[in-house]
Amino acid sequence: MRLMFYREVNNTRIELVKGDITLQEDVEAIVNAANAELMPGGGVAGAIHRAAGPELADECRNLAPIAPGEAVITEGYKLPNSFVIHCLGPVYGVDKPEEELLANCYRRAIQLARENKIKSIAFPAISTGVFGYPKLEAAKVAFKAVLDELALSKEINLIRFVLFEERDLDIFQKVFED
Ligand code: ADP
């Protein structure tokens, strides 16, 4: 994992790193870019379920399906994290209004963290894989949603965005520096 950028906002450290969401050992909760059924699949969801083991899918079965913009929380099982917060991002061009639905994911995830006394969370770039959300637009929505939600309380200490590809890191960094 490589720390690329950080800033402090209302008592919370916001970090951007290049890395793998399943290897964030120092955060209490990681966020899954889930599918509606909360099942393994590809990308982030596949990696998280592989690392957590089959018990994660067992717990998820009782919570599915979820709608775009919604989030649910489970245990982390074999992951180094106590919790997984599963968010369903919008499919770009299909689930509308996509900006609002994507923002809801980030905000609901932070709200769930707060309700569960979680102080550190790592997010992947939700909806920017198979769901096709353009990265620059997604970065703008993500950052604004996080700032809006953090303005409401000081309880979260750390929010980390984990970008898988160098190019995505550059895009997020440009948005975050503005
Ligand atoms: P979605 O279905 O919400 O688009 P994906 O899992 O397809 O979710 O992809 C979301 C983003 O996460 C993409 O930018 C992809 O490059 C990135 N990604 C894929 N695997 C990982 C991983 N193991 N850790 C962090 N990010 C990942």
CSV table of C-alpha atoms and ligand atoms in Angstrom, one decimal:
chain,number,residue,atom,x,y,z
A,1,MET,CA,0.0,0.0,0.0
A,2,ARG,CA,1.3,3.4,-0.9
A,3,LEU,CA,0.0,6.6,0.8
A,4,MET,CA,-0.3,9.3,-1.8
A,5,PHE,CA,-2.2,12.1,-0.3
A,6,TYR,CA,-4.0,13.1,2.8
A,7,ARG,CA,-5.8,16.0,4.4
A,8,GLU,CA,-7.6,16.7,7.7
A,9,VAL,CA,-11.2,17.7,7.6
A,10,ASN,CA,-13.2,18.4,10.8
A,11,ASN,CA,-11.2,15.9,12.9
A,12,THR,CA,-11.0,13.2,10.2
A,13,ARG,CA,-8.0,12.2,8.2
A,14,ILE,CA,-8.9,11.5,4.6
A,15,GLU,CA,-6.3,9.4,2.8
A,16,LEU,CA,-5.8,8.4,-0.8
A,17,VAL,CA,-3.7,5.2,-1.3
A,18,LYS,CA,-2.9,2.9,-4.2
A,19,GLY,CA,-3.6,-0.7,-3.1
A,20,ASP,CA,-6.0,-3.6,-2.6
A,21,ILE,CA,-9.1,-3.1,-0.5
A,22,THR,CA,-8.7,-6.5,1.1
A,23,LEU,CA,-5.3,-5.6,2.6
A,24,GLN,CA,-6.2,-2.6,4.8
A,25,GLU,CA,-5.2,-4.1,8.1
A,26,ASP,CA,-5.4,-0.9,10.2
A,27,VAL,CA,-9.1,0.0,9.4
A,28,GLU,CA,-12.1,-1.3,11.3
A,29,ALA,CA,-14.4,-1.5,8.3
A,30,ILE,CA,-13.9,-1.9,4.5
A,31,VAL,CA,-16.5,-1.1,2.0
A,32,ASN,CA,-17.6,-3.5,-0.7
A,33,ALA,CA,-18.7,-2.4,-4.1
A,34,ALA,CA,-21.4,-5.0,-3.9
A,35,ASN,CA,-24.0,-6.3,-6.3
A,36,ALA,CA,-27.7,-6.3,-5.4
A,37,GLU,CA,-27.6,-10.0,-4.3
A,38,LEU,CA,-24.5,-9.3,-2.1
A,39,MET,CA,-22.8,-12.3,-3.7
A,40,PRO,CA,-19.2,-12.8,-4.8
A,41,GLY,CA,-18.9,-11.9,-8.5
A,42,GLY,CA,-15.9,-10.0,-9.9
A,43,GLY,CA,-13.9,-7.0,-9.0
A,44,VAL,CA,-14.0,-5.7,-5.4
A,45,ALA,CA,-16.9,-8.1,-4.4
A,46,GLY,CA,-15.0,-11.1,-5.6
A,47,ALA,CA,-11.8,-10.1,-3.8
A,48,ILE,CA,-13.6,-9.4,-0.6
A,49,HIS,CA,-15.6,-12.6,-0.5
A,50,ARG,CA,-12.5,-14.6,-1.4
A,51,ALA,CA,-10.5,-13.1,1.5
A,52,ALA,CA,-13.4,-13.2,4.0
A,53,GLY,CA,-14.3,-16.9,3.3
A,54,PRO,CA,-17.8,-18.5,2.7
A,55,GLU,CA,-19.3,-17.3,6.0
A,56,LEU,CA,-19.6,-13.8,4.6
A,57,ALA,CA,-21.9,-15.0,1.8
A,58,ASP,CA,-23.9,-16.9,4.4
A,59,GLU,CA,-24.5,-13.7,6.4
A,60,CYS,CA,-25.2,-11.7,3.2
A,61,ARG,CA,-27.9,-14.0,2.0
A,62,ASN,CA,-30.2,-12.8,4.8
A,63,LEU,CA,-29.6,-9.2,4.0
A,64,ALA,CA,-30.1,-9.2,0.2
A,65,PRO,CA,-31.3,-7.8,-2.1
A,66,ILE,CA,-30.4,-4.2,-1.6
A,67,ALA,CA,-31.3,-1.2,-3.9
A,68,PRO,CA,-28.9,1.3,-5.5
A,69,GLY,CA,-27.7,3.8,-2.9
A,70,GLU,CA,-28.3,1.4,0.0
A,71,ALA,CA,-25.8,-0.1,2.3
A,72,VAL,CA,-25.7,-3.0,4.9
A,73,ILE,CA,-23.1,-4.1,7.4
A,74,THR,CA,-21.7,-7.5,8.2
A,75,GLU,CA,-18.8,-9.0,10.1
A,76,GLY,CA,-15.5,-9.3,8.3
A,77,TYR,CA,-14.8,-13.0,9.0
A,78,LYS,CA,-11.3,-13.9,7.8
A,79,LEU,CA,-10.6,-10.3,6.6
A,80,PRO,CA,-8.3,-8.3,8.9
A,81,ASN,CA,-11.3,-5.9,9.4
A,82,SER,CA,-14.1,-6.4,12.0
A,83,PHE,CA,-16.8,-5.2,9.5
A,84,VAL,CA,-17.7,-5.0,5.8
A,85,ILE,CA,-20.1,-2.4,4.7
A,86,HIS,CA,-21.7,-3.5,1.5
A,87,CYS,CA,-22.9,-0.7,-0.9
A,88,LEU,CA,-24.7,-1.0,-4.1
A,89,GLY,CA,-23.6,1.7,-6.5
A,90,PRO,CA,-25.6,2.8,-9.5
A,91,VAL,CA,-25.0,1.3,-12.9
A,92,TYR,CA,-24.0,4.3,-15.0
A,93,GLY,CA,-26.7,5.3,-17.5
A,94,VAL,CA,-29.2,2.9,-16.0
A,95,ASP,CA,-29.9,3.7,-12.3
A,96,LYS,CA,-30.9,7.4,-12.0
A,97,PRO,CA,-30.2,9.9,-10.7
A,98,GLU,CA,-26.8,8.4,-10.6
A,99,GLU,CA,-25.0,11.2,-8.8
A,100,GLU,CA,-27.5,11.1,-5.9
A,101,LEU,CA,-27.4,7.3,-5.7
A,102,LEU,CA,-23.6,7.2,-5.7
A,103,ALA,CA,-23.5,9.9,-3.0
A,104,ASN,CA,-26.0,7.9,-1.0
A,105,CYS,CA,-23.7,5.0,-0.9
A,106,TYR,CA,-20.8,7.0,0.7
A,107,ARG,CA,-23.2,8.7,3.1
A,108,ARG,CA,-25.0,5.6,4.2
A,109,ALA,CA,-21.7,3.8,4.7
A,110,ILE,CA,-20.4,6.5,7.0
A,111,GLN,CA,-23.8,6.6,8.8
A,112,LEU,CA,-23.6,2.8,9.4
A,113,ALA,CA,-20.0,3.2,10.6
A,114,ARG,CA,-21.2,5.8,13.1
A,115,GLU,CA,-24.1,3.7,14.3
A,116,ASN,CA,-21.6,0.9,15.0
A,117,LYS,CA,-19.0,3.0,16.7
A,118,ILE,CA,-16.6,2.4,13.8
A,119,LYS,CA,-13.9,5.0,13.6
A,120,SER,CA,-11.9,4.0,10.5
A,121,ILE,CA,-13.2,3.0,7.0
A,122,ALA,CA,-11.7,2.2,3.6
A,123,PHE,CA,-13.6,2.7,0.4
A,124,PRO,CA,-12.9,1.4,-3.1
A,125,ALA,CA,-14.0,3.6,-6.0
A,126,ILE,CA,-17.7,2.4,-6.0
A,127,SER,CA,-19.4,2.0,-9.4
A,128,THR,CA,-16.2,2.7,-11.4
A,129,GLY,CA,-15.6,-0.9,-12.5
A,130,VAL,CA,-18.2,-3.0,-14.3
A,131,PHE,CA,-20.9,-0.4,-13.4
A,132,GLY,CA,-19.2,2.0,-15.7
A,133,TYR,CA,-19.3,5.3,-13.8
A,134,PRO,CA,-16.6,7.7,-15.3
A,135,LYS,CA,-13.8,8.0,-12.8
A,136,LEU,CA,-13.5,11.7,-12.7
A,137,GLU,CA,-17.2,12.2,-12.1
A,138,ALA,CA,-17.2,9.4,-9.5
A,139,ALA,CA,-14.3,11.0,-7.6
A,140,LYS,CA,-16.1,14.4,-7.5
A,141,VAL,CA,-19.3,12.7,-6.1
A,142,ALA,CA,-17.3,10.6,-3.6
A,143,PHE,CA,-15.4,13.5,-2.2
A,144,LYS,CA,-18.4,15.8,-1.9
A,145,ALA,CA,-20.5,13.1,-0.2
A,146,VAL,CA,-17.8,12.3,2.3
A,147,LEU,CA,-17.3,16.0,3.2
A,148,ASP,CA,-21.0,16.5,3.5
A,149,GLU,CA,-21.3,13.6,5.9
A,150,LEU,CA,-18.2,14.4,7.9
A,151,ALA,CA,-19.5,17.9,8.5
A,152,LEU,CA,-22.3,16.4,10.6
A,153,SER,CA,-20.1,14.8,13.2
A,154,LYS,CA,-16.5,14.4,14.4
A,155,GLU,CA,-16.8,10.7,15.3
A,156,ILE,CA,-14.9,9.1,12.4
A,157,ASN,CA,-11.1,9.4,12.6
A,158,LEU,CA,-10.0,8.0,9.2
A,159,ILE,CA,-11.5,7.6,5.8
A,160,ARG,CA,-9.3,6.0,3.2
A,161,PHE,CA,-9.9,5.7,-0.5
A,162,VAL,CA,-8.1,2.7,-1.9
A,163,LEU,CA,-7.5,3.0,-5.6
A,164,PHE,CA,-6.5,-0.1,-7.6
A,165,GLU,CA,-4.8,1.6,-10.5
A,166,GLU,CA,-2.2,4.3,-10.8
A,167,ARG,CA,-4.4,6.2,-13.2
A,168,ASP,CA,-7.4,6.3,-10.8
A,169,LEU,CA,-5.1,7.6,-8.1
A,170,ASP,CA,-4.1,10.5,-10.3
A,171,ILE,CA,-7.8,11.3,-11.0
A,172,PHE,CA,-8.8,11.2,-7.4
A,173,GLN,CA,-5.8,13.2,-6.3
A,174,LYS,CA,-6.7,16.0,-8.7
A,175,VAL,CA,-10.2,16.2,-7.4
A,176,PHE,CA,-9.1,16.0,-3.8
A,177,GLU,CA,-6.5,18.8,-4.2
A,178,ASP,CA,-9.1,21.3,-5.5
B,1,ADP,P1,-18.7,-1.7,-9.5
B,1,ADP,O1,-19.5,-3.0,-9.8
B,1,ADP,O2,-19.3,-0.9,-8.3
B,1,ADP,O3,-18.3,-0.9,-10.6
B,1,ADP,P2,-16.0,-3.1,-9.3
B,1,ADP,O4,-15.6,-4.0,-8.3
B,1,ADP,O5,-16.3,-3.6,-10.7
B,1,ADP,O6,-17.4,-2.3,-8.8
B,1,ADP,O7,-15.0,-1.9,-9.5
B,1,ADP,C1,-14.9,-0.8,-8.6
B,1,ADP,C2,-13.5,-0.2,-8.7
B,1,ADP,O8,-12.7,-1.0,-7.8
B,1,ADP,C3,-12.8,-0.2,-10.0
B,1,ADP,O9,-12.2,1.0,-10.2
B,1,ADP,C4,-11.8,-1.3,-9.9
B,1,ADP,O10,-10.6,-1.0,-10.6
B,1,ADP,C5,-11.4,-1.3,-8.4
B,1,ADP,N1,-11.0,-2.6,-7.9
B,1,ADP,C6,-11.0,-3.8,-8.3
B,1,ADP,N2,-10.5,-4.7,-7.5
B,1,ADP,C7,-10.1,-4.0,-6.4
B,1,ADP,C8,-9.4,-4.4,-5.2
B,1,ADP,N3,-9.1,-5.6,-4.9
B,1,ADP,N4,-9.2,-3.3,-4.3
B,1,ADP,C9,-9.5,-2.1,-4.6
B,1,ADP,N5,-10.1,-1.7,-5.7
B,1,ADP,C10,-10.4,-2.6,-6.6
